[in-house]
mmCIF file of C-alpha atoms in Angstrom:
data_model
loop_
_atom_site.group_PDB
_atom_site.id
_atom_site.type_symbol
_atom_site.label_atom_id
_atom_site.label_comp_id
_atom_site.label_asym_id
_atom_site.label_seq_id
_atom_site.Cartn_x
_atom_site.Cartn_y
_atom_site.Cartn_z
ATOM 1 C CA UNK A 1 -9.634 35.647 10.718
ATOM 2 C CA UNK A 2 -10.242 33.379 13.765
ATOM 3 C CA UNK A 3 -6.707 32.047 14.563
ATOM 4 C CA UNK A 4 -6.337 28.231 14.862
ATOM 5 C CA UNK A 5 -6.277 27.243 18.767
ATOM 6 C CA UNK A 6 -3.526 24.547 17.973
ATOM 7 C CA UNK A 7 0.118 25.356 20.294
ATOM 8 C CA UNK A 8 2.972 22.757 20.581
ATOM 9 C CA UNK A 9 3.508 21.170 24.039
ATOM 10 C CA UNK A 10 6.145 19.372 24.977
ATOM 11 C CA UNK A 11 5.772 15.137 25.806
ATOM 12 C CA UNK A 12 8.723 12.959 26.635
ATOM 13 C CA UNK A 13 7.896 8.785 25.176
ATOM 14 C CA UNK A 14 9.961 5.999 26.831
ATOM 15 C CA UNK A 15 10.986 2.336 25.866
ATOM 16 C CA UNK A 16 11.531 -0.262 28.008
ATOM 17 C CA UNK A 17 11.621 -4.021 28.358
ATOM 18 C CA UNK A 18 10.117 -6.209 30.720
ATOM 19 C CA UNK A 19 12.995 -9.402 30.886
ATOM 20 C CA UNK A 20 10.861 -11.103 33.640
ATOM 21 C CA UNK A 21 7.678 -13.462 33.191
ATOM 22 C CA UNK A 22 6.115 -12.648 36.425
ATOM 23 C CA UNK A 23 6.237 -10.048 39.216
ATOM 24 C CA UNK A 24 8.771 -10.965 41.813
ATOM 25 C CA UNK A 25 6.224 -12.560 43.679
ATOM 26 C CA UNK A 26 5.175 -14.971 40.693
ATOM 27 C CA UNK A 27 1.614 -13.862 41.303
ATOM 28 C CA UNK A 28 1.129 -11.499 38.118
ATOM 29 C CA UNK A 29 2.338 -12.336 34.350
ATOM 30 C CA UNK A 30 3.948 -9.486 32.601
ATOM 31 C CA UNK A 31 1.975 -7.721 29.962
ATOM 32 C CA UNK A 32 1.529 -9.613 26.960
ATOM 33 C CA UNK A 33 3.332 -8.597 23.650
ATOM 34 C CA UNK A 34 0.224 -7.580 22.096
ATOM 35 C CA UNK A 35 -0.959 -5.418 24.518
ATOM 36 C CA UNK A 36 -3.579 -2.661 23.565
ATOM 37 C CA UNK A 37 -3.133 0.956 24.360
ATOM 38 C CA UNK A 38 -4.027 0.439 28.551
ATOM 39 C CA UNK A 39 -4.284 4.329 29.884
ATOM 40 C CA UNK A 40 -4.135 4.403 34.177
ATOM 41 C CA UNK A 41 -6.619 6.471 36.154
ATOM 42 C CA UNK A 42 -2.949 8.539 37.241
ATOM 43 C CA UNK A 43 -2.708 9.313 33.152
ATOM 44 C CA UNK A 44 0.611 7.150 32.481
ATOM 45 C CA UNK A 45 -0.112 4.760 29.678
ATOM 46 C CA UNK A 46 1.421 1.643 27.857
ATOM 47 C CA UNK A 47 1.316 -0.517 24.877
ATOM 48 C CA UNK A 48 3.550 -3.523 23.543
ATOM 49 C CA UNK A 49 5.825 -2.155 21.269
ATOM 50 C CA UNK A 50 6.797 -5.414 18.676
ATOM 51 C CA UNK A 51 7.886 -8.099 20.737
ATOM 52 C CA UNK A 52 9.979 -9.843 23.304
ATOM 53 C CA UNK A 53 8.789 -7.877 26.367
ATOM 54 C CA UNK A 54 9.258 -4.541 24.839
ATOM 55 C CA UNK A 55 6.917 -1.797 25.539
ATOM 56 C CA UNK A 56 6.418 1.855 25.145
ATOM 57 C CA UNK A 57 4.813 4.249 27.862
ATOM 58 C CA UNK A 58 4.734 7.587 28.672
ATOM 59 C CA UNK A 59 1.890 10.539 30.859
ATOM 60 C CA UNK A 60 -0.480 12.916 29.979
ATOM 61 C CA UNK A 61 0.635 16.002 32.231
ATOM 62 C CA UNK A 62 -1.288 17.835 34.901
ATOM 63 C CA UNK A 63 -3.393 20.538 33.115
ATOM 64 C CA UNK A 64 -0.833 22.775 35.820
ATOM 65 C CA UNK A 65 1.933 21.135 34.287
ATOM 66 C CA UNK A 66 0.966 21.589 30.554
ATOM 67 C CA UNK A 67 2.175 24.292 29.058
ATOM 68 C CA UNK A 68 2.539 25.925 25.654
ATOM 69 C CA UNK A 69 6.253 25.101 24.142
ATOM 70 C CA UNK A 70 8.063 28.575 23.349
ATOM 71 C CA UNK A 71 11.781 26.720 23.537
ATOM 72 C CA UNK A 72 11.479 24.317 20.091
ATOM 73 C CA UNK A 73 15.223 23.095 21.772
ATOM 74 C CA UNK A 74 13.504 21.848 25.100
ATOM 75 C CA UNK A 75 12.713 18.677 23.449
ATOM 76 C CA UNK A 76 16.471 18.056 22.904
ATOM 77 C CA UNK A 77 15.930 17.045 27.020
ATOM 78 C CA UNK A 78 13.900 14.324 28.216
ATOM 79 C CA UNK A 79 12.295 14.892 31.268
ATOM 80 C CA UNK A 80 13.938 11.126 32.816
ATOM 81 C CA UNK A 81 12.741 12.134 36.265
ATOM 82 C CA UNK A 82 8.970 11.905 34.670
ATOM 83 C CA UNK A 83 9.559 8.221 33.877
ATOM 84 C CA UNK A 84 11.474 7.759 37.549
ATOM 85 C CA UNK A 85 8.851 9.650 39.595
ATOM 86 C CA UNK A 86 5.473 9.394 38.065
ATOM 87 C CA UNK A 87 5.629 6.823 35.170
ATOM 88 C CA UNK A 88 7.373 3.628 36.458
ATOM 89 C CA UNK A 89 5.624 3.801 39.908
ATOM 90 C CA UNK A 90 1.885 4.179 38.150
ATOM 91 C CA UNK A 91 2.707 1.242 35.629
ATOM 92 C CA UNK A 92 4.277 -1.176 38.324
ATOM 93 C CA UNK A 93 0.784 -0.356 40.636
ATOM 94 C CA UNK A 94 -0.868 -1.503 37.490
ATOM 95 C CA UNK A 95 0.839 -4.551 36.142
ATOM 96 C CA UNK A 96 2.933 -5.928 39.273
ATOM 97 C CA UNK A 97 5.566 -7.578 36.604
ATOM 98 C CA UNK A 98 6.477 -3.987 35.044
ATOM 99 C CA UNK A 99 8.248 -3.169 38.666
ATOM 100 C CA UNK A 100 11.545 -4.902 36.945
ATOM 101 C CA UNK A 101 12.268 -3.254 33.760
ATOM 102 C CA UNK A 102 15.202 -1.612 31.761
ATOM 103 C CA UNK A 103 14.784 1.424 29.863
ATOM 104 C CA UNK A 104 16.115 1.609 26.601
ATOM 105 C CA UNK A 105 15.588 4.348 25.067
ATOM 106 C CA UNK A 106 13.884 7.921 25.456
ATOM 107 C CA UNK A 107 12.798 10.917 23.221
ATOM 108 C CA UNK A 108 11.010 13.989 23.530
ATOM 109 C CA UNK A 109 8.846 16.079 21.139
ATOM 110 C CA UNK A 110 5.773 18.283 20.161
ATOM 111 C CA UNK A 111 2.192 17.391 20.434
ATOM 112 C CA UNK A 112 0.165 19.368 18.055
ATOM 113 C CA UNK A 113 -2.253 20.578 21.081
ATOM 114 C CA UNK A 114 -5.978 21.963 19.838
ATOM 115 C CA UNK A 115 -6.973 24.613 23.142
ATOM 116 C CA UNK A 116 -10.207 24.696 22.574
ATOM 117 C CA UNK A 117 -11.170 20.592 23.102
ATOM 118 C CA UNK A 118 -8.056 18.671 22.558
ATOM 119 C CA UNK A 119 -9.808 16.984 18.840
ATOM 120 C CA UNK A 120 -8.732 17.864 15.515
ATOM 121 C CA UNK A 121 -9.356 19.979 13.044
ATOM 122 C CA UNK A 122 -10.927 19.016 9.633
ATOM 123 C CA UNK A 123 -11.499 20.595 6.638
ATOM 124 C CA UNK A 124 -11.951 23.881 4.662
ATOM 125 C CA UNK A 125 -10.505 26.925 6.320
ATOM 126 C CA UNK A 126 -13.910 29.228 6.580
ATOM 127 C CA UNK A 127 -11.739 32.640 6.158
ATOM 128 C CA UNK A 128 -8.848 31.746 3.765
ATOM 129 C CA UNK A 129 -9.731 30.352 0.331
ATOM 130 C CA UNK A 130 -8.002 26.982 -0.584
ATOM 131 C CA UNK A 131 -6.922 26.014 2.710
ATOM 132 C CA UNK A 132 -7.469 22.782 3.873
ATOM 133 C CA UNK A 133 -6.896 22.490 7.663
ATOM 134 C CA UNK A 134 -5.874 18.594 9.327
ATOM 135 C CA UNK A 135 -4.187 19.192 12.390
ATOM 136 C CA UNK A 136 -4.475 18.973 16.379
ATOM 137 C CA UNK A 137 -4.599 15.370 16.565
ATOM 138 C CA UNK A 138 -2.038 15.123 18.832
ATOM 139 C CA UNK A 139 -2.374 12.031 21.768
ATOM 140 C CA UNK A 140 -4.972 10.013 18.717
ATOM 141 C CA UNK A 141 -3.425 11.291 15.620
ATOM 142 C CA UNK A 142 -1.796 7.610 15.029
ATOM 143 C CA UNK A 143 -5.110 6.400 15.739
ATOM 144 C CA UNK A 144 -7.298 8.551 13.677
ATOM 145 C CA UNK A 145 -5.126 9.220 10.700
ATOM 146 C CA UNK A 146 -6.555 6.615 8.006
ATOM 147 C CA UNK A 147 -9.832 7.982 8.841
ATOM 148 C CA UNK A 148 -8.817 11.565 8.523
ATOM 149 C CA UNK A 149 -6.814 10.895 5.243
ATOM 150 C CA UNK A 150 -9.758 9.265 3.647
ATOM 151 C CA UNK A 151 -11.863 12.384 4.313
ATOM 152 C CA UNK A 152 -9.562 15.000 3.490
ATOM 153 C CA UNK A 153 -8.924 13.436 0.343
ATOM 154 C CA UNK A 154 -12.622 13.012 -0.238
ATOM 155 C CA UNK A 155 -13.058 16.409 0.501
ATOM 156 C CA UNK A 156 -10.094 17.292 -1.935
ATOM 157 C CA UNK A 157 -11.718 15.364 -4.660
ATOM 158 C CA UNK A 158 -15.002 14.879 -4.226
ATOM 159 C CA UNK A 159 -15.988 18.416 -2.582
ATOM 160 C CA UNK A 160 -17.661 16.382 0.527
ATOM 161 C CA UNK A 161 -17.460 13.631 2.850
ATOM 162 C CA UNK A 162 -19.021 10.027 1.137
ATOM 163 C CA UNK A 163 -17.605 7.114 3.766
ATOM 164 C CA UNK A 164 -16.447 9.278 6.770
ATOM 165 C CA UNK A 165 -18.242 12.705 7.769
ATOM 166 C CA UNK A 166 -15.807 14.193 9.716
ATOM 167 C CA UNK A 167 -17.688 17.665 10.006
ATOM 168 C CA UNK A 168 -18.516 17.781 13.313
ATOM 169 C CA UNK A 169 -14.298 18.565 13.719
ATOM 170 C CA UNK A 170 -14.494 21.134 11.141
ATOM 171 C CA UNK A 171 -12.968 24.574 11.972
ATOM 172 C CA UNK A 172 -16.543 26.598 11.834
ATOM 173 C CA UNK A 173 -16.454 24.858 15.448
ATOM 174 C CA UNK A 174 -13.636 27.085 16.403
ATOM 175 C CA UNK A 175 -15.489 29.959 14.497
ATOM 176 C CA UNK A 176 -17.981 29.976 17.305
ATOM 177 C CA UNK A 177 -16.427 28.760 20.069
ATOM 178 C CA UNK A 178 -17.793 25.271 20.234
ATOM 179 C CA UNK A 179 -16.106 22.449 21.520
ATOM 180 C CA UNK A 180 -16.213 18.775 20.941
ATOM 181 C CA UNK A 181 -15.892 17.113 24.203
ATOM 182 C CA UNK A 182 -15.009 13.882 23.910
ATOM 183 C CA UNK A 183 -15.057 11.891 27.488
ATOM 184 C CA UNK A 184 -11.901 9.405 28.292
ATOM 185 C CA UNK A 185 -9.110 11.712 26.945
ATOM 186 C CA UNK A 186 -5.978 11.851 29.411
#
């Protein structure tokens, strides 16, 4: 049975708000509250979370950095040194008004983490009868899961993919050691 190249890694998601319009020098607005996901070439990222100024950000960590989580109570700790060190600094270089802000609140927890290319995993186990695989979406599982819902349950009850073909994720990828490399992933 090829084993599934999915591992939990740890990743530590921060709140803040922005209370100021402007950077201090009034040249640069803050963000506004419907900003998109905005990724920086460093690998911090942002989006508006709701409204009134609030935001949510966090880093995709050095490959060197990255590693599998053995310790399921590490993410009782968040890593506020990350935020201090690497993620306030990268989002003030790229929006001048976020060098103001007030954190309020913090979390850690698991990322479902595919090895092999960092994609998901869709469909029919090829080994194990009646098991239906959807996992390792980790970092665009938000983003991708009405897609992926849809075709799972197509696959469920239709026995194949109608609106959304989805196979080019499917686990016969793993099987032979192919990889779906997708360019602009932090």
């Amino acid at each position: 049975v090829t084993p599934l190249p999915v591992v939990p890694r740890k990743r530590c998601m921060f709140m803040f708000h922005v209370g100021q319009e402007a950077s201090s020098d009034g040249h640069f607005p803050r963000p506004t509250d419907d900003t998109p996901l905005t990724i920086d070439s460093s690998g911090a990222y942002f989006r508006s979370e709701g409204s009134r100024g609030r935001f949510l950000c966090g880093v995709a960590p050095r490959p060197e950095d990255d590693h599998d989580c053995e310790d399921y109570q590490a993410v009782d700790f968040v890593d506020h040194e990350l935020f201090e060190e690497v993620i306030w600094p990268a989002l003030a270089e790229r929006a001048p008004a976020l060098e103001a802000i007030k954190l309020e609140s913090s979390w850690a927890g698991l990322y479902e983490y595919n090895t092999l290319d960092q994609n998901g995993v869709v469909g029919w186990h090829p080994d194990v009868p009646n098991l239906m695989i959807a996992c390792g979406f980790s970092g665009h599982g938000l983003q991708q899961a009405p897609g992926v819902g849809c075709a799972v349950a197509e696959l469920l009850s239709l026995g194949g993919y109608k609106s959304i073909d989805l196979s080019i994720l499917g686990y016969d990828r793993i099987c032979r050691n192919e990889p779906v490399l997708e360019r602009g992933i932090y």
